[in-house]
Coordinates of N, CA and C in Angstrom, one line a residue:
M1 N -143.0 -12.9 -87.3 CA -142.8 -13.4 -88.1 C -141.2 -12.9 -89.6
A2 N -140.8 -13.4 -88.9 CA -139.6 -12.3 -89.6 C -138.4 -13.9 -90.5
F3 N -138.1 -12.9 -91.7 CA -136.6 -13.7 -92.5 C -135.7 -12.6 -92.8
Y4 N -134.9 -13.3 -93.0 CA -133.6 -12.8 -93.8 C -133.8 -13.0 -95.1
V5 N -133.8 -11.9 -95.9 CA -133.6 -12.2 -97.5 C -132.8 -11.5 -98.5
T6 N -132.0 -11.6 -99.4 CA -131.2 -11.2 -99.6 C -131.8 -10.5 -101.3
E7 N -132.0 -11.2 -102.2 CA -132.7 -10.9 -103.1 C -134.1 -11.7 -103.5
I8 N -134.9 -10.6 -104.2 CA -136.4 -11.4 -104.7 C -136.5 -10.5 -106.3
F9 N -136.3 -11.9 -106.9 CA -135.9 -11.6 -108.7 C -137.1 -12.3 -109.5
H10 N -137.3 -12.0 -110.8 CA -137.4 -12.8 -111.4 C -136.8 -13.0 -112.7
S11 N -137.3 -14.4 -113.2 CA -136.0 -14.5 -114.2 C -136.6 -15.9 -114.4
L12 N -135.3 -16.4 -115.2 CA -135.7 -18.2 -115.9 C -135.6 -19.5 -115.0
Q13 N -135.9 -20.1 -114.9 CA -135.2 -20.9 -114.0 C -133.9 -21.7 -115.0
G14 N -132.7 -21.9 -114.1 CA -131.7 -22.3 -114.7 C -131.5 -23.3 -114.6
E15 N -132.3 -24.9 -113.8 CA -131.8 -25.4 -113.6 C -133.1 -26.7 -113.0
T16 N -132.8 -28.3 -113.2 CA -134.0 -28.8 -112.5 C -134.7 -29.3 -114.2
T17 N -135.6 -29.8 -113.9 CA -136.4 -30.6 -115.2 C -137.5 -29.2 -115.5
R18 N -137.4 -28.3 -114.6 CA -138.0 -26.7 -115.0 C -137.3 -25.6 -115.8
A19 N -136.6 -26.1 -116.2 CA -135.3 -25.4 -116.7 C -136.0 -24.8 -118.0
G20 N -135.5 -23.2 -117.8 CA -136.2 -22.1 -119.0 C -137.4 -21.4 -118.8
R21 N -138.3 -21.9 -118.0 CA -139.8 -21.7 -116.7 C -139.3 -20.4 -116.4
P22 N -140.1 -19.1 -117.0 CA -139.9 -18.3 -115.8 C -140.3 -18.8 -114.5
C23 N -139.8 -17.6 -113.8 CA -139.3 -18.3 -112.4 C -139.6 -16.8 -111.2
I24 N -140.2 -17.3 -110.1 CA -139.9 -16.0 -109.7 C -138.7 -16.7 -108.3
F25 N -138.1 -15.8 -107.7 CA -136.6 -16.5 -107.2 C -136.6 -15.8 -106.0
V26 N -136.8 -16.2 -104.3 CA -136.6 -15.6 -103.1 C -135.3 -15.8 -102.7
R27 N -134.4 -15.3 -102.4 CA -132.9 -16.1 -101.6 C -132.7 -15.6 -100.8
F28 N -133.1 -16.2 -99.5 CA -132.6 -15.8 -98.6 C -131.1 -15.8 -98.2
T29 N -131.3 -15.2 -97.1 CA -129.0 -15.2 -96.4 C -129.5 -15.9 -94.9
G30 N -127.9 -16.5 -95.2 CA -127.3 -17.4 -94.6 C -127.4 -18.8 -94.8
C31 N -125.7 -19.4 -94.7 CA -125.9 -21.0 -94.8 C -125.1 -21.2 -93.8
D32 N -125.2 -22.7 -93.7 CA -124.3 -23.1 -92.9 C -123.2 -24.7 -93.1
L33 N -123.3 -23.9 -94.8 CA -122.0 -24.8 -95.5 C -121.2 -24.1 -96.0
R34 N -119.9 -24.5 -97.0 CA -119.1 -23.5 -97.0 C -118.2 -24.3 -98.2
C35 N -119.5 -24.0 -99.5 CA -118.6 -25.2 -100.7 C -117.9 -24.6 -101.6
S36 N -116.7 -25.2 -101.7 CA -115.8 -25.3 -102.4 C -115.9 -24.0 -103.6
W37 N -116.9 -24.6 -104.3 CA -117.3 -24.2 -105.8 C -118.6 -22.9 -105.6
C38 N -119.3 -22.7 -104.2 CA -120.1 -21.9 -104.3 C -120.1 -20.6 -105.3
D39 N -121.3 -20.2 -105.9 CA -121.3 -19.4 -106.8 C -122.5 -18.1 -106.0
T40 N -122.7 -18.6 -104.2 CA -123.9 -17.2 -104.0 C -123.6 -17.2 -102.4
A41 N -122.0 -16.9 -102.6 CA -121.8 -16.8 -101.3 C -122.1 -15.1 -100.9
Y42 N -122.2 -14.2 -101.8 CA -122.7 -13.0 -101.5 C -124.5 -13.3 -100.6
A43 N -124.5 -14.4 -100.6 CA -126.0 -14.5 -99.9 C -125.0 -15.3 -98.2
F44 N -124.2 -15.1 -98.1 CA -123.7 -15.9 -96.3 C -124.4 -14.9 -95.4
S45 N -124.5 -13.7 -95.6 CA -124.6 -12.8 -94.2 C -125.5 -11.1 -95.4
G46 N -125.8 -10.5 -94.7 CA -126.5 -9.7 -94.5 C -127.7 -9.5 -94.9
G47 N -128.4 -9.2 -96.0 CA -129.9 -9.0 -96.1 C -130.7 -8.3 -95.8
K48 N -131.9 -8.4 -96.0 CA -132.9 -7.2 -95.6 C -134.1 -7.9 -94.8
R49 N -134.2 -7.4 -93.8 CA -135.3 -8.7 -92.5 C -136.9 -8.3 -93.3
M50 N -137.6 -8.8 -93.3 CA -138.8 -8.8 -94.2 C -139.8 -9.8 -93.5
S51 N -141.4 -9.6 -93.7 CA -142.0 -10.0 -92.6 C -142.5 -11.1 -93.6
L52 N -143.6 -11.9 -93.5 CA -144.2 -12.8 -94.4 C -144.8 -12.3 -95.3
E53 N -146.1 -11.2 -94.5 CA -146.7 -10.7 -95.6 C -146.0 -9.3 -96.8
E54 N -144.5 -8.8 -96.1 CA -144.1 -8.3 -97.0 C -143.2 -8.8 -98.1
I55 N -143.0 -9.9 -97.5 CA -142.6 -11.4 -99.2 C -143.7 -11.4 -100.1
L56 N -144.7 -11.8 -99.3 CA -146.0 -12.0 -100.3 C -146.4 -10.8 -101.1
E57 N -146.3 -9.7 -100.3 CA -146.0 -8.5 -101.0 C -145.5 -7.9 -102.9
A58 N -144.1 -8.5 -102.2 CA -143.3 -8.5 -103.2 C -143.2 -9.3 -104.6
V59 N -143.3 -10.8 -104.0 CA -144.1 -11.7 -104.9 C -145.0 -11.7 -105.8
S60 N -146.0 -11.0 -105.4 CA -147.4 -10.3 -106.1 C -146.9 -9.6 -107.5
A61 N -145.7 -8.3 -107.2 CA -145.8 -7.6 -108.2 C -145.1 -8.4 -110.0
F62 N -145.1 -9.7 -109.5 CA -144.5 -10.5 -111.0 C -145.7 -11.1 -111.2
P63 N -145.4 -11.6 -112.7 CA -147.0 -12.2 -112.9 C -146.4 -13.3 -113.2
T64 N -145.4 -14.3 -113.2 CA -145.6 -15.7 -112.9 C -146.2 -16.6 -111.8
R65 N -146.0 -17.9 -111.7 CA -146.7 -18.6 -110.7 C -146.3 -19.4 -110.5
Y66 N -144.9 -19.4 -111.0 CA -143.7 -20.8 -110.1 C -142.9 -19.9 -109.3
L67 N -142.7 -20.4 -108.4 CA -141.6 -20.0 -107.6 C -140.8 -20.6 -106.9
T68 N -139.6 -19.6 -106.7 CA -138.4 -21.3 -106.2 C -137.8 -20.5 -104.6
L69 N -137.8 -21.3 -103.6 CA -137.4 -20.6 -102.3 C -136.2 -21.1 -102.1
T70 N -135.4 -20.2 -102.0 CA -133.8 -20.7 -102.3 C -132.7 -19.9 -101.1
G71 N -131.6 -20.0 -101.5 CA -130.5 -19.8 -100.9 C -129.0 -19.2 -101.6
G72 N -128.1 -19.1 -100.3 CA -128.1 -19.7 -98.9 C -128.8 -20.6 -98.5
E73 N -129.0 -21.5 -97.4 CA -130.1 -22.5 -97.5 C -131.2 -21.6 -96.5
P74 N -132.3 -21.9 -97.5 CA -133.8 -21.4 -96.6 C -133.8 -22.2 -95.6
L75 N -133.7 -23.0 -95.9 CA -134.6 -24.3 -94.5 C -134.0 -23.5 -92.7
L76 N -133.0 -22.9 -93.3 CA -132.2 -22.0 -92.0 C -133.1 -21.1 -91.3
Q77 N -134.5 -20.7 -92.3 CA -135.4 -19.5 -92.2 C -136.6 -20.6 -91.3
R78 N -136.2 -20.4 -90.0 CA -137.7 -20.9 -89.4 C -139.1 -21.9 -89.6
E79 N -139.6 -20.0 -90.2 CA -140.9 -20.1 -90.9 C -141.2 -20.2 -92.2
L80 N -140.2 -20.7 -92.7 CA -139.9 -21.2 -93.7 C -141.8 -22.5 -94.3
P81 N -141.8 -23.3 -93.8 CA -143.2 -24.0 -93.9 C -144.1 -23.1 -93.6
A82 N -144.4 -21.6 -93.6 CA -145.8 -21.5 -93.1 C -145.5 -20.7 -94.3
L83 N -144.5 -19.7 -94.5 CA -144.4 -18.9 -96.0 C -144.9 -20.2 -96.9
A84 N -144.1 -20.9 -97.4 CA -144.5 -22.2 -98.0 C -146.1 -21.9 -98.2
R85 N -146.4 -22.4 -97.1 CA -147.8 -22.8 -97.1 C -148.9 -21.8 -97.4
A86 N -148.4 -20.3 -96.6 CA -149.1 -19.3 -97.3 C -148.9 -19.2 -99.2
L87 N -147.5 -19.1 -99.9 CA -147.7 -18.9 -100.9 C -148.7 -20.1 -102.3
L88 N -148.5 -21.3 -101.2 CA -149.3 -22.8 -102.0 C -150.8 -22.0 -101.9
D89 N -151.4 -21.6 -100.5 CA -152.7 -21.0 -100.6 C -153.4 -19.7 -101.4
R90 N -152.3 -18.9 -102.2 CA -151.9 -17.7 -103.3 C -152.0 -18.0 -104.6
G91 N -151.9 -19.8 -104.6 CA -152.1 -20.4 -106.1 C -150.6 -20.2 -106.3
Y92 N -149.3 -20.4 -105.9 CA -148.1 -20.7 -106.7 C -147.8 -22.0 -106.4
E93 N -147.2 -22.5 -107.7 CA -146.0 -23.8 -107.3 C -145.1 -22.9 -106.9
V94 N -144.8 -24.4 -105.5 CA -143.5 -23.5 -104.5 C -142.6 -24.9 -104.7
A95 N -140.9 -24.4 -104.8 CA -140.0 -25.4 -105.0 C -138.7 -24.8 -103.8
V96 N -138.5 -25.6 -103.1 CA -137.5 -24.9 -102.4 C -136.0 -26.0 -102.5
E97 N -135.1 -24.8 -102.9 CA -133.8 -25.6 -103.0 C -133.2 -26.1 -102.0
T98 N -132.3 -26.9 -101.5 CA -131.7 -27.4 -100.6 C -130.4 -28.2 -100.5
H99 N -129.9 -27.7 -99.7 CA -128.5 -28.7 -99.7 C -128.9 -30.1 -99.2
G100 N -129.9 -30.4 -98.5 CA -130.0 -31.5 -98.2 C -129.9 -32.1 -96.7
Q101 N -128.9 -31.2 -95.7 CA -128.4 -31.9 -94.7 C -129.2 -31.3 -93.6
R102 N -130.5 -30.2 -93.8 CA -131.5 -30.0 -92.6 C -132.5 -30.9 -93.0
P103 N -133.6 -31.0 -92.1 CA -134.9 -31.7 -92.4 C -135.6 -30.9 -92.6
W104 N -136.5 -30.9 -93.8 CA -137.5 -31.1 -94.7 C -138.7 -31.4 -94.4
D105 N -139.2 -32.6 -93.1 CA -140.4 -33.1 -92.8 C -141.4 -32.0 -92.4
E106 N -141.3 -30.5 -92.0 CA -142.2 -29.8 -92.1 C -143.1 -28.7 -93.4
L107 N -142.1 -29.2 -94.0 CA -142.7 -28.7 -95.2 C -144.5 -29.2 -96.2
P108 N -144.9 -28.2 -96.3 CA -146.4 -28.9 -96.7 C -145.8 -30.0 -97.8
P109 N -146.9 -31.0 -98.1 CA -146.4 -32.1 -99.1 C -146.7 -31.8 -100.2
E110 N -147.0 -30.6 -100.7 CA -147.4 -30.0 -102.1 C -146.0 -29.3 -102.9
V111 N -144.7 -28.3 -101.6 CA -144.0 -28.5 -102.0 C -142.7 -29.6 -102.7
S112 N -142.1 -28.7 -103.8 CA -141.4 -29.6 -104.5 C -139.9 -29.5 -104.0
K113 N -138.9 -30.5 -103.3 CA -137.9 -30.5 -103.0 C -137.0 -30.1 -103.9
I114 N -136.4 -29.6 -104.2 CA -134.7 -29.5 -105.0 C -133.5 -30.0 -104.0
V115 N -132.8 -30.9 -103.9 CA -131.8 -30.8 -103.1 C -130.4 -31.6 -103.8
D116 N -129.9 -30.4 -103.7 CA -128.6 -30.3 -104.1 C -127.4 -31.3 -103.7
V117 N -127.4 -32.4 -103.8 CA -126.5 -33.5 -102.5 C -124.7 -33.0 -102.9
K118 N -124.5 -32.7 -102.0 CA -122.9 -32.3 -101.8 C -121.9 -33.4 -102.0
G119 N -121.2 -33.6 -102.8 CA -119.9 -34.7 -102.8 C -119.1 -34.7 -102.6
P120 N -118.0 -35.1 -102.5 CA -116.3 -34.7 -102.0 C -115.7 -33.3 -102.2
G121 N -116.2 -33.1 -103.6 CA -115.5 -32.1 -104.3 C -116.2 -30.7 -103.6
S122 N -117.1 -30.9 -103.1 CA -117.4 -29.6 -102.4 C -116.8 -29.2 -101.1
G123 N -116.2 -30.0 -100.5 CA -115.6 -30.0 -99.2 C -116.5 -29.9 -98.1
E124 N -118.3 -30.6 -98.4 CA -118.9 -30.5 -96.9 C -120.0 -31.9 -97.6
V125 N -119.3 -33.0 -97.7 CA -120.2 -33.6 -98.4 C -121.0 -34.2 -97.3
A126 N -121.8 -34.9 -97.7 CA -123.1 -35.0 -96.7 C -122.8 -36.5 -96.1
G127 N -123.4 -36.7 -94.7 CA -123.4 -37.4 -93.8 C -124.4 -38.8 -94.3
E128 N -123.8 -39.6 -93.5 CA -124.6 -40.5 -93.7 C -126.1 -40.5 -93.6
A129 N -126.8 -39.8 -92.3 CA -128.1 -39.8 -91.8 C -128.4 -38.9 -93.4
D130 N -127.9 -37.8 -93.5 CA -128.5 -37.2 -94.6 C -128.6 -37.8 -95.9
L131 N -127.8 -38.9 -95.9 CA -127.9 -39.1 -97.4 C -129.2 -40.9 -97.6
A132 N -129.2 -41.2 -96.2 CA -130.8 -41.8 -95.7 C -132.0 -41.2 -95.8
R133 N -131.5 -39.6 -95.5 CA -132.8 -39.4 -95.5 C -133.6 -38.8 -97.2
L134 N -133.0 -38.6 -97.8 CA -132.7 -38.7 -99.7 C -134.2 -39.7 -100.1
R135 N -134.1 -41.0 -98.5 CA -135.0 -42.1 -98.9 C -136.9 -41.3 -99.4
S136 N -136.4 -40.6 -98.4 CA -138.0 -40.1 -98.4 C -138.6 -39.4 -99.4
L137 N -137.8 -38.8 -100.4 CA -138.1 -38.0 -101.3 C -139.3 -38.5 -102.6
G138 N -140.0 -38.2 -102.8 CA -141.1 -39.3 -103.9 C -141.2 -38.0 -105.4
P139 N -142.0 -38.8 -105.7 CA -142.2 -38.2 -107.0 C -142.9 -36.5 -106.9
G140 N -141.8 -35.5 -108.2 CA -142.9 -34.4 -107.8 C -141.1 -33.9 -107.3
D141 N -139.9 -34.6 -106.1 CA -139.3 -33.7 -106.3 C -138.1 -34.4 -106.9
E142 N -136.9 -33.8 -107.3 CA -135.6 -33.7 -107.5 C -134.3 -33.5 -106.7
L143 N -133.3 -34.8 -107.2 CA -132.3 -34.8 -106.6 C -131.1 -34.5 -107.5
K144 N -130.3 -33.6 -107.3 CA -128.8 -32.9 -108.1 C -128.3 -33.3 -107.5
F145 N -126.8 -34.0 -107.7 CA -125.5 -34.0 -107.6 C -124.6 -33.6 -108.1
V146 N -123.7 -31.8 -107.7 CA -123.2 -31.4 -108.3 C -121.8 -32.1 -108.7
I147 N -121.5 -31.8 -109.9 CA -119.9 -32.9 -110.1 C -118.7 -31.8 -110.5
A148 N -118.0 -31.8 -109.9 CA -116.4 -31.4 -109.9 C -115.5 -32.2 -110.6
D149 N -115.8 -33.2 -110.7 CA -114.8 -34.0 -111.0 C -115.3 -36.0 -111.4
E150 N -114.8 -36.7 -111.7 CA -114.9 -38.0 -111.9 C -114.9 -38.5 -110.8
A151 N -114.3 -38.3 -109.8 CA -114.6 -38.8 -108.2 C -115.7 -38.6 -107.9
D152 N -116.8 -37.4 -107.9 CA -117.8 -37.1 -107.6 C -118.6 -37.4 -108.1
F153 N -118.2 -37.8 -109.7 CA -119.8 -38.8 -110.1 C -119.5 -40.3 -109.6
R154 N -118.1 -40.9 -109.7 CA -118.4 -42.4 -109.1 C -118.7 -42.1 -107.5
W155 N -118.3 -41.4 -106.8 CA -119.3 -41.1 -105.5 C -120.9 -41.3 -105.4
S156 N -121.4 -40.7 -106.8 CA -122.8 -40.0 -106.4 C -123.6 -41.0 -107.0
V157 N -122.9 -42.3 -108.1 CA -123.7 -43.2 -108.5 C -123.9 -44.4 -107.2
E158 N -122.5 -44.2 -106.7 CA -122.3 -45.4 -105.2 C -123.1 -45.1 -104.5
V159 N -123.8 -43.7 -104.3 CA -125.1 -43.4 -103.2 C -125.9 -43.9 -103.7
I160 N -126.3 -43.3 -105.1 CA -127.7 -43.8 -105.4 C -128.2 -45.2 -105.6
R161 N -126.9 -45.8 -106.0 CA -127.4 -47.0 -105.5 C -127.4 -47.4 -104.1
R162 N -126.3 -47.2 -103.6 CA -127.1 -48.0 -102.5 C -127.6 -47.5 -101.1
F163 N -128.3 -46.2 -101.4 CA -129.5 -46.0 -100.6 C -130.9 -46.7 -101.8
E164 N -131.0 -47.2 -103.1 CA -131.7 -46.9 -103.6 C -132.6 -45.9 -104.5
L165 N -132.1 -44.9 -104.4 CA -132.5 -43.5 -105.4 C -133.7 -43.8 -106.3
E166 N -133.2 -44.5 -107.0 CA -133.8 -44.7 -108.3 C -135.1 -44.8 -107.8
A167 N -135.8 -45.7 -107.3 CA -136.7 -46.6 -106.4 C -137.5 -45.2 -106.0
T168 N -137.2 -43.9 -105.3 CA -137.9 -43.2 -105.1 C -138.9 -42.2 -105.8
G169 N -138.8 -42.5 -107.4 CA -139.7 -41.4 -108.3 C -139.3 -40.3 -108.4
A170 N -138.0 -39.9 -107.4 CA -137.3 -38.1 -107.5 C -136.6 -38.4 -108.7
T171 N -136.3 -37.1 -109.7 CA -135.6 -37.4 -110.4 C -134.4 -37.1 -110.1
L172 N -133.8 -38.0 -110.5 CA -131.9 -38.0 -110.7 C -131.3 -36.7 -111.5
L173 N -130.7 -36.0 -110.7 CA -130.0 -34.6 -111.9 C -128.6 -34.6 -111.5
F174 N -127.7 -34.8 -112.9 CA -125.6 -34.2 -112.7 C -125.6 -33.3 -113.2
S175 N -125.3 -31.9 -112.4 CA -124.6 -30.8 -112.8 C -123.5 -31.1 -112.8
P176 N -122.4 -30.3 -113.7 CA -121.6 -30.3 -114.0 C -121.2 -28.6 -112.9
V177 N -120.0 -28.5 -112.4 CA -119.5 -27.3 -111.8 C -119.2 -26.5 -112.8
F178 N -119.5 -25.3 -113.0 CA -119.3 -24.1 -114.3 C -118.2 -24.5 -114.2
G179 N -117.3 -24.2 -115.6 CA -116.4 -24.3 -116.0 C -115.2 -25.0 -115.4
K180 N -115.6 -26.3 -114.5 CA -114.4 -27.4 -114.1 C -114.7 -28.9 -115.0
V181 N -115.8 -28.8 -115.4 CA -116.1 -30.1 -115.6 C -116.8 -30.3 -117.4
E182 N -116.2 -30.5 -118.2 CA -116.4 -30.5 -119.8 C -117.5 -30.8 -119.7
Y183 N -118.9 -30.6 -120.4 CA -120.1 -31.5 -120.7 C -119.5 -32.4 -121.0
E184 N -119.4 -32.5 -122.4 CA -119.2 -34.2 -122.6 C -118.9 -34.8 -122.0
A185 N -117.5 -35.0 -121.1 CA -117.5 -36.1 -120.1 C -118.3 -36.0 -119.1
L186 N -119.0 -35.4 -118.7 CA -120.0 -36.0 -117.9 C -121.2 -36.8 -118.7
A187 N -121.6 -36.1 -119.7 CA -122.3 -36.7 -120.4 C -121.8 -38.3 -120.7
G188 N -120.7 -38.4 -121.2 CA -120.6 -39.7 -121.4 C -120.1 -40.6 -120.2
W189 N -120.2 -40.5 -118.9 CA -119.9 -40.8 -117.8 C -121.3 -41.0 -117.6
L190 N -122.3 -40.6 -117.8 CA -123.3 -40.9 -117.2 C -124.2 -41.8 -118.4
L191 N -123.8 -41.8 -119.5 CA -124.4 -42.8 -120.3 C -123.1 -44.0 -119.8
D192 N -122.4 -44.2 -119.7 CA -121.8 -45.3 -119.1 C -122.2 -45.9 -117.9
S193 N -122.7 -45.2 -117.4 CA -123.5 -45.5 -115.8 C -124.9 -46.2 -116.4
G194 N -125.6 -45.9 -117.0 CA -126.6 -47.5 -117.0 C -128.1 -46.2 -116.5
L195 N -128.0 -45.2 -115.7 CA -128.6 -44.9 -114.4 C -129.9 -44.0 -115.7
E196 N -131.2 -44.4 -115.1 CA -132.0 -43.4 -115.5 C -132.1 -42.2 -114.8
A197 N -131.1 -41.1 -115.1 CA -131.2 -39.4 -114.7 C -131.2 -38.7 -115.9
R198 N -130.7 -37.6 -115.4 CA -130.5 -36.3 -116.6 C -128.8 -36.1 -116.0
M199 N -128.4 -35.3 -117.6 CA -127.7 -34.3 -117.3 C -128.2 -32.7 -117.3
Q200 N -128.0 -32.1 -116.4 CA -127.9 -30.3 -116.6 C -127.3 -29.5 -116.6
I201 N -127.5 -28.7 -117.4 CA -126.3 -27.1 -117.3 C -126.8 -26.0 -116.9
Q202 N -126.4 -25.2 -116.3 CA -126.7 -24.0 -115.6 C -127.2 -22.9 -116.7
L203 N -128.2 -23.0 -117.2 CA -128.5 -22.3 -118.4 C -128.7 -20.8 -118.1
H204 N -129.1 -20.1 -116.6 CA -128.9 -18.9 -116.9 C -127.5 -18.7 -116.6
K205 N -126.8 -18.8 -116.1 CA -125.4 -18.9 -116.2 C -124.4 -18.9 -118.1
L206 N -125.1 -19.5 -118.8 CA -125.2 -19.8 -120.3 C -125.7 -18.5 -120.6
V207 N -126.8 -17.5 -120.9 CA -127.2 -16.8 -121.2 C -126.7 -15.2 -120.4
W208 N -126.4 -15.7 -119.4 CA -126.1 -13.6 -118.9 C -124.5 -14.3 -118.3
G209 N -124.2 -15.4 -118.2 CA -122.8 -15.3 -117.7 C -122.4 -15.6 -116.4
P210 N -121.4 -16.4 -115.9 CA -121.5 -16.8 -114.8 C -121.3 -15.7 -113.2
E211 N -121.2 -14.7 -113.9 CA -120.9 -13.5 -112.4 C -122.6 -12.7 -112.2
A212 N -123.2 -12.9 -113.0 CA -124.4 -12.4 -112.9 C -125.2 -12.5 -112.1
R213 N -126.2 -11.5 -111.0 CA -126.8 -11.7 -110.2 C -127.8 -11.0 -110.4
G214 N -128.9 -11.8 -109.7 CA -130.7 -11.5 -110.4 C -131.1 -12.0 -111.3
V215 N -130.5 -13.3 -111.6 CA -131.1 -13.6 -113.1 C -131.1 -15.4 -112.5

């Protein structure tokens, strides 16, 4: 059982409702999308081949019990469900951050799914089947719409209402592409929409800067 890992590090969670919490990140190598605003292109290739046991040993060096499996696209790793189960069995709180265009059915139910929905501004807009799958999310999961412009926001609102995503119980998040959308503008769009959703910003980029890695 092997994985390709770009980096393992200890930092603050910069996004989601857990922003600001100490978190261990396991960033896997490889992604099948090429979003226009991607900030982790360095994880597209390369990486280090690691066994499940090596990953467990690496994360055990940190004191935190909250852990995020991310990428790249972590669900490209065939054995990810087994790793998630092993981490849960060792007492970790586990989240998986995914672009939402690959099935997550085999993940243990205790895993929190953080789905980064791709709108038109990404150049990798999610298809109808991928959007319909979002209805399987529930409380404890989070849906993050990354917003590059007002058109992205309007598209996201339409998707939320058409697929009745508020009814899933998953937290709805709107995140501006760093440096492309004014925070005040996104706040205004969200307030005007009437949605039960949250605006988030990328805390780690404000703390360490947009080019920093391993944070």
